[in-house]
Short mmCIF file of C-alpha atoms in Angstrom, two decimals:
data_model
loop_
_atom_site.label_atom_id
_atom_site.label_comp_id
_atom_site.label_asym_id
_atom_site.label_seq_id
_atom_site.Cartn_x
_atom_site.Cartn_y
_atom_site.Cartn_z
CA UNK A 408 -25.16 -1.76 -18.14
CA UNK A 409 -23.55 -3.50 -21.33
CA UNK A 410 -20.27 -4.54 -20.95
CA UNK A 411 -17.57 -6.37 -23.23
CA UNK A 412 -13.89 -7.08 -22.81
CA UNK A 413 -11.89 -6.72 -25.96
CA UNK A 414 -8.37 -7.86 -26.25
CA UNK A 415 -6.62 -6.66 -29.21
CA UNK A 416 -3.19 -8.07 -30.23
CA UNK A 417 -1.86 -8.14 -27.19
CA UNK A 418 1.92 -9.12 -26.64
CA UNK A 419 4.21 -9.68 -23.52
CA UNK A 420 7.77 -10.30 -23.71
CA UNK A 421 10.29 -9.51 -20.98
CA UNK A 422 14.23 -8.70 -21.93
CA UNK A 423 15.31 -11.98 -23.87
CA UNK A 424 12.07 -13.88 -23.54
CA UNK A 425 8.80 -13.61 -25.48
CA UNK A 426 5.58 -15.02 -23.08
CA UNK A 427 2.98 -14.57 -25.48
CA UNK A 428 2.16 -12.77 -28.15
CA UNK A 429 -1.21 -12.12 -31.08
CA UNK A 430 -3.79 -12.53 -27.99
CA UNK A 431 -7.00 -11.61 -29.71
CA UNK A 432 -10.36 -12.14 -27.71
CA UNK A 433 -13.93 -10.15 -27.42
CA UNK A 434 -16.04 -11.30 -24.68
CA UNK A 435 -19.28 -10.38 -24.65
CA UNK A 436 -21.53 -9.47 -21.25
CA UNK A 437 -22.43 -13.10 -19.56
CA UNK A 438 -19.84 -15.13 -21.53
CA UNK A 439 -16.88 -17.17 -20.00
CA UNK A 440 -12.88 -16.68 -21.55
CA UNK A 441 -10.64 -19.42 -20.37
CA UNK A 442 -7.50 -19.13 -20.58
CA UNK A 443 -5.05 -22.17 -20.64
CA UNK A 444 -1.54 -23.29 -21.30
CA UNK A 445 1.36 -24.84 -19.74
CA UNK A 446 3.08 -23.25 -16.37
CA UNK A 447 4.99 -20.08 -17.43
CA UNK A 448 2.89 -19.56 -20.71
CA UNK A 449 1.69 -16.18 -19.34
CA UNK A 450 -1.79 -17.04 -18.15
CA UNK A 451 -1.11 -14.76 -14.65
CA UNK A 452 0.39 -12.23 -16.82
CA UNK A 453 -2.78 -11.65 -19.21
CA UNK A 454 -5.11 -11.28 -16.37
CA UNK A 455 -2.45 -8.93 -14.99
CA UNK A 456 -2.31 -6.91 -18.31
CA UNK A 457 -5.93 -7.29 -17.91
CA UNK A 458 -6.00 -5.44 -14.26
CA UNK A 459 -3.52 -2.79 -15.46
CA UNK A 460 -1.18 -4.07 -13.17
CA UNK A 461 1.35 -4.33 -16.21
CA UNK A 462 1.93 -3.34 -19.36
CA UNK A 463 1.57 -4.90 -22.56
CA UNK A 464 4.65 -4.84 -24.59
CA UNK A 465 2.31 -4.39 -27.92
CA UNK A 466 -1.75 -4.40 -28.17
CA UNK A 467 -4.19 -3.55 -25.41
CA UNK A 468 -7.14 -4.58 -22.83
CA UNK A 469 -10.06 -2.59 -23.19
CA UNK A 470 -13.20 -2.74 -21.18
CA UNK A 471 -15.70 -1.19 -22.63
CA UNK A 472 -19.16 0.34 -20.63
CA UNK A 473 -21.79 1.34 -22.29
CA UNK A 474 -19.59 2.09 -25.57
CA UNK A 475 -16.86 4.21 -23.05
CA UNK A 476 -13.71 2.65 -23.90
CA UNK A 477 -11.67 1.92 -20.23
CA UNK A 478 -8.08 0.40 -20.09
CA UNK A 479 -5.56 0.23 -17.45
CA UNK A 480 -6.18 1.33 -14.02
CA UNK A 481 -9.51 2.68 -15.25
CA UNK A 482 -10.39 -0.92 -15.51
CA UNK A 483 -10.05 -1.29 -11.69
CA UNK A 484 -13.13 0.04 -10.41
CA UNK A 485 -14.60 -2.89 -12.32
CA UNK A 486 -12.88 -5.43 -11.74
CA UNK A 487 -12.69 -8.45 -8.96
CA UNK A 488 -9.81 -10.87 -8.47
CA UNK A 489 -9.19 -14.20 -7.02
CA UNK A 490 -5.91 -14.90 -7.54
CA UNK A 491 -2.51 -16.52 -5.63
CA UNK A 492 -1.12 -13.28 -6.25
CA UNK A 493 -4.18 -11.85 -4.40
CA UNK A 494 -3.11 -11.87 -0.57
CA UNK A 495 -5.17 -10.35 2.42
CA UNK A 496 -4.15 -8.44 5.30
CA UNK A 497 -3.27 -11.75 7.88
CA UNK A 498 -2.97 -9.05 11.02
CA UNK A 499 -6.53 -8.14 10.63
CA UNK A 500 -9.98 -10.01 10.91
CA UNK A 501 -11.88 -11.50 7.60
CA UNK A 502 -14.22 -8.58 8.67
CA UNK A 503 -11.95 -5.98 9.41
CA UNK A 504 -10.14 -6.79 5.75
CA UNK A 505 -14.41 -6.66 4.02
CA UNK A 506 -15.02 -3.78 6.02
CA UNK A 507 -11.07 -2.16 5.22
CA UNK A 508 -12.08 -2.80 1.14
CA UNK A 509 -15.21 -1.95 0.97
CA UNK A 510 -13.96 1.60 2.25
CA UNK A 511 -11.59 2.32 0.27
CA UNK A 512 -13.80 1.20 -2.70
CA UNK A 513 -15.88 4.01 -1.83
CA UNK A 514 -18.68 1.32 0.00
CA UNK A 515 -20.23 1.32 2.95
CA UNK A 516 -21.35 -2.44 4.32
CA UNK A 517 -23.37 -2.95 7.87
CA UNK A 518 -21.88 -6.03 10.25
CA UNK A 519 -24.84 -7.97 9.00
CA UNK A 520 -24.19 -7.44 5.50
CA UNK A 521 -20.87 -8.14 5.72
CA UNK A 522 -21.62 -11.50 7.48
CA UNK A 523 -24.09 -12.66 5.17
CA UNK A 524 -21.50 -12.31 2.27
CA UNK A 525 -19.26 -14.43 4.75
CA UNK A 526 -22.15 -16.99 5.10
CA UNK A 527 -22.26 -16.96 1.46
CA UNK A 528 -18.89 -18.73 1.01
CA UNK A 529 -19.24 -20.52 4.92
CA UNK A 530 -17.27 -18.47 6.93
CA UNK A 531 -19.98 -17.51 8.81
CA UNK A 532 -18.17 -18.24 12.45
CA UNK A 533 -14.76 -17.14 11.22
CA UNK A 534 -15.36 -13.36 10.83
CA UNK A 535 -13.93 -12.23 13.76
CA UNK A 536 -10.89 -14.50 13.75
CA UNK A 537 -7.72 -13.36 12.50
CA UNK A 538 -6.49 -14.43 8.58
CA UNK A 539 -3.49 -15.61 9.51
CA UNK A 540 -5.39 -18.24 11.53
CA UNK A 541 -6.78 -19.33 8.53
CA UNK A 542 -6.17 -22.53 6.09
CA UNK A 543 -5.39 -21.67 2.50
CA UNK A 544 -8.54 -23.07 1.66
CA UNK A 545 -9.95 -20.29 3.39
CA UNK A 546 -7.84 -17.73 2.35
CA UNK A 547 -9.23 -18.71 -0.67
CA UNK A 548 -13.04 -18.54 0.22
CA UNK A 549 -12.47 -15.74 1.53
CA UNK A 550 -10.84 -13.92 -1.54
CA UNK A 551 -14.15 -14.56 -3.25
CA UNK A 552 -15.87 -13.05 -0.68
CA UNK A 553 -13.79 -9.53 -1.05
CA UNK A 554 -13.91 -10.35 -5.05
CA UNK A 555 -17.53 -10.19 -5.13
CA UNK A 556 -17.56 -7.40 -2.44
CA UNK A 557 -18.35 -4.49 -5.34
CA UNK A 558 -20.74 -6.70 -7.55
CA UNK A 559 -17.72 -6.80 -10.12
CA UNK A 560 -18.67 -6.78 -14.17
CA UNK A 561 -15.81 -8.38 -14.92
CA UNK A 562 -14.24 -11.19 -12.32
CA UNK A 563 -10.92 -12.67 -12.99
CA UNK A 564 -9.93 -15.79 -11.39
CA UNK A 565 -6.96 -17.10 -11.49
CA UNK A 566 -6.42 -21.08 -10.63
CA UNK A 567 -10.04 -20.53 -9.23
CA UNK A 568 -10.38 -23.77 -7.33
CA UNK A 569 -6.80 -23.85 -5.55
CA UNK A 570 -6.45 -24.80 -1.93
CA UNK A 571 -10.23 -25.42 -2.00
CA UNK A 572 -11.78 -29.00 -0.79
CA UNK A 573 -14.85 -30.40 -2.29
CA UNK A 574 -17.26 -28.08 -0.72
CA UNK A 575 -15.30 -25.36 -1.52
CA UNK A 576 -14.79 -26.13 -5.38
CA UNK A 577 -18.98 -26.74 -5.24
CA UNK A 578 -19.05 -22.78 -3.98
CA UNK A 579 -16.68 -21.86 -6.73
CA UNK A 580 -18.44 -23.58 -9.62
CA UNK A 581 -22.07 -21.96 -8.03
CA UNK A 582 -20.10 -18.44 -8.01
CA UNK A 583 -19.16 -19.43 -11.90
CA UNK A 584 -22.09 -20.11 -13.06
CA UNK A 585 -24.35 -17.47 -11.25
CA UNK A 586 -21.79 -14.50 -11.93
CA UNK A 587 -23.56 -11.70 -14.10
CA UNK A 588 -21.13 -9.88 -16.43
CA UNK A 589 -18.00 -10.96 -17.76
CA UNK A 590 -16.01 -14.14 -16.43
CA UNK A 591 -12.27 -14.51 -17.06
CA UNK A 592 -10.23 -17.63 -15.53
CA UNK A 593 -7.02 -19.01 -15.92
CA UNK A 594 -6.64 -22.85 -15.60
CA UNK A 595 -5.09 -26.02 -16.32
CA UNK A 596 -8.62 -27.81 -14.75
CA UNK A 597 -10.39 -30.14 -17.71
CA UNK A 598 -13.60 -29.65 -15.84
CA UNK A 599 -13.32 -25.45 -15.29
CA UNK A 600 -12.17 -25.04 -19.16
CA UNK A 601 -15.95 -26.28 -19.95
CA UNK A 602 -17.51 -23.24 -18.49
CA UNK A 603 -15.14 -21.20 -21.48
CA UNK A 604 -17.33 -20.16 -24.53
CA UNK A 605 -14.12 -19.05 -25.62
CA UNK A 606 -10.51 -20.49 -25.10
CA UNK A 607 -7.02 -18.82 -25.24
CA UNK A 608 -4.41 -21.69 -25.61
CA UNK A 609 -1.03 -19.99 -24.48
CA UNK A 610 2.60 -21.46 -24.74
CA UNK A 611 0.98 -23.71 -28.06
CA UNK B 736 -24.70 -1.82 0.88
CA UNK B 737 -24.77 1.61 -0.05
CA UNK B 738 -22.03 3.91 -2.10
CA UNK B 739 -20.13 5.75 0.12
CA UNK B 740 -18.64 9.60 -0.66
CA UNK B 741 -15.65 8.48 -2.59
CA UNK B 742 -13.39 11.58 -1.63
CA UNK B 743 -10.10 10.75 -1.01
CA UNK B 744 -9.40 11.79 1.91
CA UNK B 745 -12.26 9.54 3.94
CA UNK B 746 -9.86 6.92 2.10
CA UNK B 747 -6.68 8.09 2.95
CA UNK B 748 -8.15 7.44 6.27
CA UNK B 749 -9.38 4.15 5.99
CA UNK B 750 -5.75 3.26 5.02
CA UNK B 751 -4.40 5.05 7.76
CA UNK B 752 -6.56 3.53 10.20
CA UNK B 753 -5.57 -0.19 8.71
CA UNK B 754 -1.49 0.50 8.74
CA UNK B 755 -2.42 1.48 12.74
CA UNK B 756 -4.17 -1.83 13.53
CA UNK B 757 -1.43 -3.50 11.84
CA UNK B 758 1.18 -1.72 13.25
CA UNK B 759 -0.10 -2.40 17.51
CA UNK B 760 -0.49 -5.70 16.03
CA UNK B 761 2.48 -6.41 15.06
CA UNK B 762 4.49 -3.83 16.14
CA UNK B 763 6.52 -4.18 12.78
CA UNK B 764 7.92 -0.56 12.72
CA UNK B 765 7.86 1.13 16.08
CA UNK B 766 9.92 -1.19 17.56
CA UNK B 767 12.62 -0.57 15.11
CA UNK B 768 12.27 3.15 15.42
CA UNK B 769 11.85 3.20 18.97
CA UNK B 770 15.11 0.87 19.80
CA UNK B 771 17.21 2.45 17.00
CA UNK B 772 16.25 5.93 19.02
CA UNK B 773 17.26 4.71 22.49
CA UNK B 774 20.83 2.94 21.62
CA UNK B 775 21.55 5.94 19.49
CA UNK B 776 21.00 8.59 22.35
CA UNK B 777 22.75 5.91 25.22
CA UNK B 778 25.36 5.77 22.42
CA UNK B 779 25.80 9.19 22.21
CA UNK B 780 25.34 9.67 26.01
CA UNK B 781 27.75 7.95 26.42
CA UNK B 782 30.64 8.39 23.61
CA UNK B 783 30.41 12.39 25.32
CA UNK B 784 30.96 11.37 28.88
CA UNK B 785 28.93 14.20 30.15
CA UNK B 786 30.84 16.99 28.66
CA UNK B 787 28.46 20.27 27.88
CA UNK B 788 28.02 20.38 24.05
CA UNK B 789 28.02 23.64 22.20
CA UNK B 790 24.60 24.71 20.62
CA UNK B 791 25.29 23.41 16.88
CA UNK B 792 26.32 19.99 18.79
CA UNK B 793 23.29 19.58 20.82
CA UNK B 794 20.99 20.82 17.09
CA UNK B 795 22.87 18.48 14.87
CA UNK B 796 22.98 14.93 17.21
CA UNK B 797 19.08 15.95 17.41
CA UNK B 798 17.89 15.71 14.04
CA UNK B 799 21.19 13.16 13.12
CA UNK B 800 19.21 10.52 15.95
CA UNK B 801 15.84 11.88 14.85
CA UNK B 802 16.67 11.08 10.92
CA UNK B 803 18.69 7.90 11.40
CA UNK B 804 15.82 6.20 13.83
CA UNK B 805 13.11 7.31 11.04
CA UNK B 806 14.98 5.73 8.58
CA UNK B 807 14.70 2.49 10.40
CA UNK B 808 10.69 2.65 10.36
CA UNK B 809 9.07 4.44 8.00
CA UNK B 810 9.99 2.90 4.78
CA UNK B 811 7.88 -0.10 6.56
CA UNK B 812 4.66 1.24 5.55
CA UNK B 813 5.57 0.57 1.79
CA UNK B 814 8.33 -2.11 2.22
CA UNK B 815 5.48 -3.87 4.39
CA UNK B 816 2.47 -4.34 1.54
CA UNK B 817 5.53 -5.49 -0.79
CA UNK B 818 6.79 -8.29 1.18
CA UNK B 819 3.68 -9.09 2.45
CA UNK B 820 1.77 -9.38 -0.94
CA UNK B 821 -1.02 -7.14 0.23
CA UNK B 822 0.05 -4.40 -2.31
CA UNK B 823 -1.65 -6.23 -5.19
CA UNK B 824 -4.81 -5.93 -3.77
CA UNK B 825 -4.75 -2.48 -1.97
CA UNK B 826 -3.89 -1.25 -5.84
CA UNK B 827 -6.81 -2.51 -6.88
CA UNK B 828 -9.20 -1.16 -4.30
CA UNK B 829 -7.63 1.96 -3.38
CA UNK B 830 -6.42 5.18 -5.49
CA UNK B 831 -2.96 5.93 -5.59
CA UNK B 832 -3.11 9.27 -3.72
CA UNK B 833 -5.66 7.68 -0.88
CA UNK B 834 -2.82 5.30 -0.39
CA UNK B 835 0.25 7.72 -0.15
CA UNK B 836 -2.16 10.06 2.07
CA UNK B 837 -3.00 7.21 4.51
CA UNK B 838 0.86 6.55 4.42
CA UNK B 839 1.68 10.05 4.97
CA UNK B 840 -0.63 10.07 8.25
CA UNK B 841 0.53 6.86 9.44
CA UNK B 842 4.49 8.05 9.23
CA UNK B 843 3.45 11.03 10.88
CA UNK B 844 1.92 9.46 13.87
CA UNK B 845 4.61 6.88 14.10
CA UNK B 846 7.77 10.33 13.74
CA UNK B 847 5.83 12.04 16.36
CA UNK B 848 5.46 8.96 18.86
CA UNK B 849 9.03 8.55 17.81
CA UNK B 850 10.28 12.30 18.81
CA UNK B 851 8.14 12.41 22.32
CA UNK B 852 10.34 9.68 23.45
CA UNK B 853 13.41 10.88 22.02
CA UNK B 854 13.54 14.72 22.65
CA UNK B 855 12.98 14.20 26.61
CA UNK B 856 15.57 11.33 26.58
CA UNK B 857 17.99 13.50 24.60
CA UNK B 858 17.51 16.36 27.19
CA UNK B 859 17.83 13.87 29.90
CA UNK B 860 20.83 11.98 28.91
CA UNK B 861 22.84 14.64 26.76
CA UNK B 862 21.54 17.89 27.36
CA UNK B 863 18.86 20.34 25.42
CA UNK B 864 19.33 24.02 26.70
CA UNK B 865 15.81 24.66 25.18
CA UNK B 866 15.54 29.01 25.15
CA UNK B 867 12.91 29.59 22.75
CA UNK B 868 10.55 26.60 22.97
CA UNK B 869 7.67 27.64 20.27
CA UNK B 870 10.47 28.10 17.69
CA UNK B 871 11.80 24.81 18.71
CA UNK B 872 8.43 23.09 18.50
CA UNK B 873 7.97 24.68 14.97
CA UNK B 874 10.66 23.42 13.80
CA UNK B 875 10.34 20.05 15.18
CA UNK B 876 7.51 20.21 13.48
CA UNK B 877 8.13 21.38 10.14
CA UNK B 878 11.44 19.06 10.42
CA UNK B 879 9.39 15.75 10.79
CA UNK B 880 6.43 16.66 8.46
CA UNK B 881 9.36 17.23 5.34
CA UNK B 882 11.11 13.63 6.83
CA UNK B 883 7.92 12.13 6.45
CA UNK B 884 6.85 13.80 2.90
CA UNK B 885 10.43 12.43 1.37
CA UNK B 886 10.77 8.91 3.14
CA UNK B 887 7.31 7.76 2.39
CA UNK B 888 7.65 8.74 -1.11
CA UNK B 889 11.32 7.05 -1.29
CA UNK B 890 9.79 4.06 1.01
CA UNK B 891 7.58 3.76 -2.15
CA UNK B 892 10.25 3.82 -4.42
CA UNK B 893 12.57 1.20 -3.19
CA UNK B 894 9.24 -0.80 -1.73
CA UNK B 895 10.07 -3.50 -5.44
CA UNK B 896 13.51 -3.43 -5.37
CA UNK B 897 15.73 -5.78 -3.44
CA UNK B 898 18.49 -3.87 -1.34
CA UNK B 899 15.68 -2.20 -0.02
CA UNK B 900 17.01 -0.93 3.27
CA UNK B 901 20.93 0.42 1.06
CA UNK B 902 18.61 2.13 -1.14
CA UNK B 903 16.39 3.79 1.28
CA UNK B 904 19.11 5.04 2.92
CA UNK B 905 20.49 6.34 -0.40
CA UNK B 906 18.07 7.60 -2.05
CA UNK B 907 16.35 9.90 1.04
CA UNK B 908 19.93 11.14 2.44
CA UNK B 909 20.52 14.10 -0.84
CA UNK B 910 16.80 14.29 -0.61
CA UNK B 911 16.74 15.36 3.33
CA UNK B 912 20.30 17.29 3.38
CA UNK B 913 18.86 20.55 2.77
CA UNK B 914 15.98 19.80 5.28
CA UNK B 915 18.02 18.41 7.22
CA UNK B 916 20.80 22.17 7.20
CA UNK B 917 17.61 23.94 7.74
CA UNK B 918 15.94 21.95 10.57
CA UNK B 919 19.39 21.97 12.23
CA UNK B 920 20.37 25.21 12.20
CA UNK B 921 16.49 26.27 13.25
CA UNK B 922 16.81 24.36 16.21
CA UNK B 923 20.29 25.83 17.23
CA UNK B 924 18.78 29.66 16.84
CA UNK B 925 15.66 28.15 19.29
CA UNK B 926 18.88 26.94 21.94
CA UNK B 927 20.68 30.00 21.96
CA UNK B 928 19.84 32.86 25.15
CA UNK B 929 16.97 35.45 24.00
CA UNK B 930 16.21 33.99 20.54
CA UNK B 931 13.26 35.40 19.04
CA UNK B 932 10.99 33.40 16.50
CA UNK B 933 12.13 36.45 13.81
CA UNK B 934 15.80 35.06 13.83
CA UNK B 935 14.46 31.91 12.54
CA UNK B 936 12.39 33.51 9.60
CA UNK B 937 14.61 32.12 6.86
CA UNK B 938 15.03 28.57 8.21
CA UNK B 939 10.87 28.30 8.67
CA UNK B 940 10.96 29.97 5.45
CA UNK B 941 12.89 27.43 3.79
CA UNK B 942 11.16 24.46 6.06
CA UNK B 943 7.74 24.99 5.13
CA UNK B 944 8.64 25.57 1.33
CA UNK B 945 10.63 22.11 1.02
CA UNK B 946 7.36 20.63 2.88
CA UNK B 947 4.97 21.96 0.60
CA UNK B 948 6.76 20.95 -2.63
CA UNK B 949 8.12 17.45 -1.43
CA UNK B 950 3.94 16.83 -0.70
CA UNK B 951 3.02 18.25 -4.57
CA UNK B 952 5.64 16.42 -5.78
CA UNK B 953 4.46 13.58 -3.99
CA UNK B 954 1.05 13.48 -4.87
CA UNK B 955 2.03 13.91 -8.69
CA UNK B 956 4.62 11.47 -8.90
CA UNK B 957 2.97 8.80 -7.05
CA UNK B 958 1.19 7.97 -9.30
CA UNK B 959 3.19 6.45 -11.62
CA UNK B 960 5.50 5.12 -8.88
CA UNK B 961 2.27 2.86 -7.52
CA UNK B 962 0.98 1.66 -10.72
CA UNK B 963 3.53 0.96 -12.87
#
């Protein structure tokens, strides 16, 4: 499956205050778009647009599949998110929330399967615990974990290493480099804007 | 991992099943509900001082503590994944009609937990000279299923703003009146001696109409309500 992201002037501006605007991009299947800029430059809003969570106020996000043009909530299906925006459900188990996800994502995932993907970012003996009795540094693990739940083409990540320690930063830049299809993050990190083979500078 | 049937309704399940292990988790809603429900009736128990209340009375402080101790809980459902930040991601997991079906199910469950405490307490504490109970029990019925179709789409509605519990309130009570005349007068023609079902036709009539098109509309408008 080829897929490519295209951003075509894309503008945001809210009632008396203009965030960003003449955001042009194509990203090409395996390539990395960072996106960078000072706090408030709109970074969390263009992965937002992105999602089809809001609206552009001029130009548009398109995904396109195999030459099918998808924008908006089409994109969805697609798409997987780490984010501080991105909060799971603290009531329920790290399992219960995979298992909750991957249903209504239309997936079916045995125990096993579902702990293996926990292993993956070592939360192996935390599955059955409750979130809220989780750090934020495994909040954060385990929002990769649900991210990479429906083998996303395109993954956003926004502020991808936050909360994480050193071992947990080592699991995001493995999940970086090893993703297959199209990688977007948003980040003030020196060291994560290297993986960009292209660079949006907002708030310039 | 496998790809499961992605009809909506297996869905709508899945989210139902999540807002219930939430909900005897926490107990976020149906403690609200289910307090609201017993001041109200000791309230009213005891504003009336025993006295025997006409038909119309007994119908109208019915559905008046069965409407006012819904309000209290099921705009949580919505209100909940708001405050909670879990909205982002059920949006971009779940379809918007999965989600206000699995909403729908959940508000039901928690209405009619919500009216088997209250009706017996009512007749226990104020007095329900039940005559014709299969009419009554349609119309509880129908009564709670159009409650539920027009506060869980309002609960959606007012789920972003910020005077979230004013506008609920606000926004569902010119929604529900005509319900709310129907369901009312229904239940007076099931306390009166020797009703029959028949001389009820109208109100059921009415009932099950306002049900069906409160759901349609709910499905269509939802939509754009969840999304945008």
């Amino acid at each position: 499956m080829k897929i490519s992201l295209i951003i075509r002037g894309l503008a945001k501006s809210y009632p008396g205050r203009l965030v960003f605007k003449d955001i042009n991009a194509t990203v090409e299947d395996g390539k990395v778009l960072a996106v960078t800029g000072p706090n408030g430059s709109g970074k969390t809003t263009l992965l937002r647009i992105i999602c089809g969570f809001i609206r552009p106020s001029r130009g548009n996000a398109i995904l396109a599949m195999n030459g099918k043009e998808l924008r908006g909530i089409e994109i969805r299906p697609y798409i997987g998110l780490v984010s501080p925006d991105l909060v799971l459900y603290d009531e329920l188990t790290a399992l219960e929330n995979l298992y909750f996800f991957g249903d209504i994502a239309g997936l079916r995932f045995g125990k096993t399967d579902l702990e293996n993907r926990l292993a993956l970012v070592g939360l192996e003996k935390r599955g059955n615990d409750i979130v809220s009795s989780y750090s934020s540094g495994m909040k954060q693990r385990l929002k990769y974990c649900l991210a990479l739940l429906r083998n996303p083409g395109l993954l956003l990540l926004d502020e991808p290493t936050s909360n994480l320690d050193d071992q947990g930063k080592a699991l995001a830049a493995e999940i970086i480099k090893s993703h297959e299809g199209i990688l977007v993050i948003a980040t003030n990190e020196k060291s994560e804007l290297d993986y960009g083979d292209q660079i949006i500078r907002l708030g310039k | 991992m496998e790809i499961k049937s992605s009809g909506s309704a297996s869905k709508a399940f899945a989210v139902f099943l999540k807002d219930l292990k939430s909900e005897l988790r926490t107990r976020y809603a149906i403690n609200a509900i289910l307090m609201f429900a017993l001041v109200t009736v000791f309230a009213i128990s005891w504003a009336i001082g025993g006295a025997g209340l006409s038909e119309i009375l007994q119908a109208s402080l019915l559905w008046v503590v069965i409407y006012f101790s819904s309000l209290s809980g099921l705009s949580q459902s919505f209100v909940k994944e708001e405050e909670s930040k879990t909205a982002l991601a059920l949006r971009l997991y779940c379809p918007a009609s999965a989600v206000l079906g699995g909403k729908m199910i959940f508000n039901l469950i928690l209405l009619s937990v919500l009216n088997l405490l209250t009706i017996p307490l009512f007749g226990i504490f104020i007095g329900l000279d039940i005559h014709n109970f299969p009419l009554f029990i349609i119309i509880i019925i129908l009564g709670s299923l159009g409650i539920v179709a027009t506060t869980t789409l309002a609960a959606a509605i007012i789920s972003k703003a910020s005077i979230k519990g004013a506008l609920f309130a606000v926004l569902s009570f010119p929604l529900i009146l005509p319900l709310m005349m129907m369901a009312i007068s229904g239940t007076k023609k099931a306390l009166i001696p020797e009703s029959v079902i028949s001389l009820a036709r109208m109100e059921i009539q009415v009932l099950v109409s306002y049900v069906v098109v409160m759901t349609v509309l709910g499905f269509i408008l939802f939509d754009s309500i969840w999304n945008d």
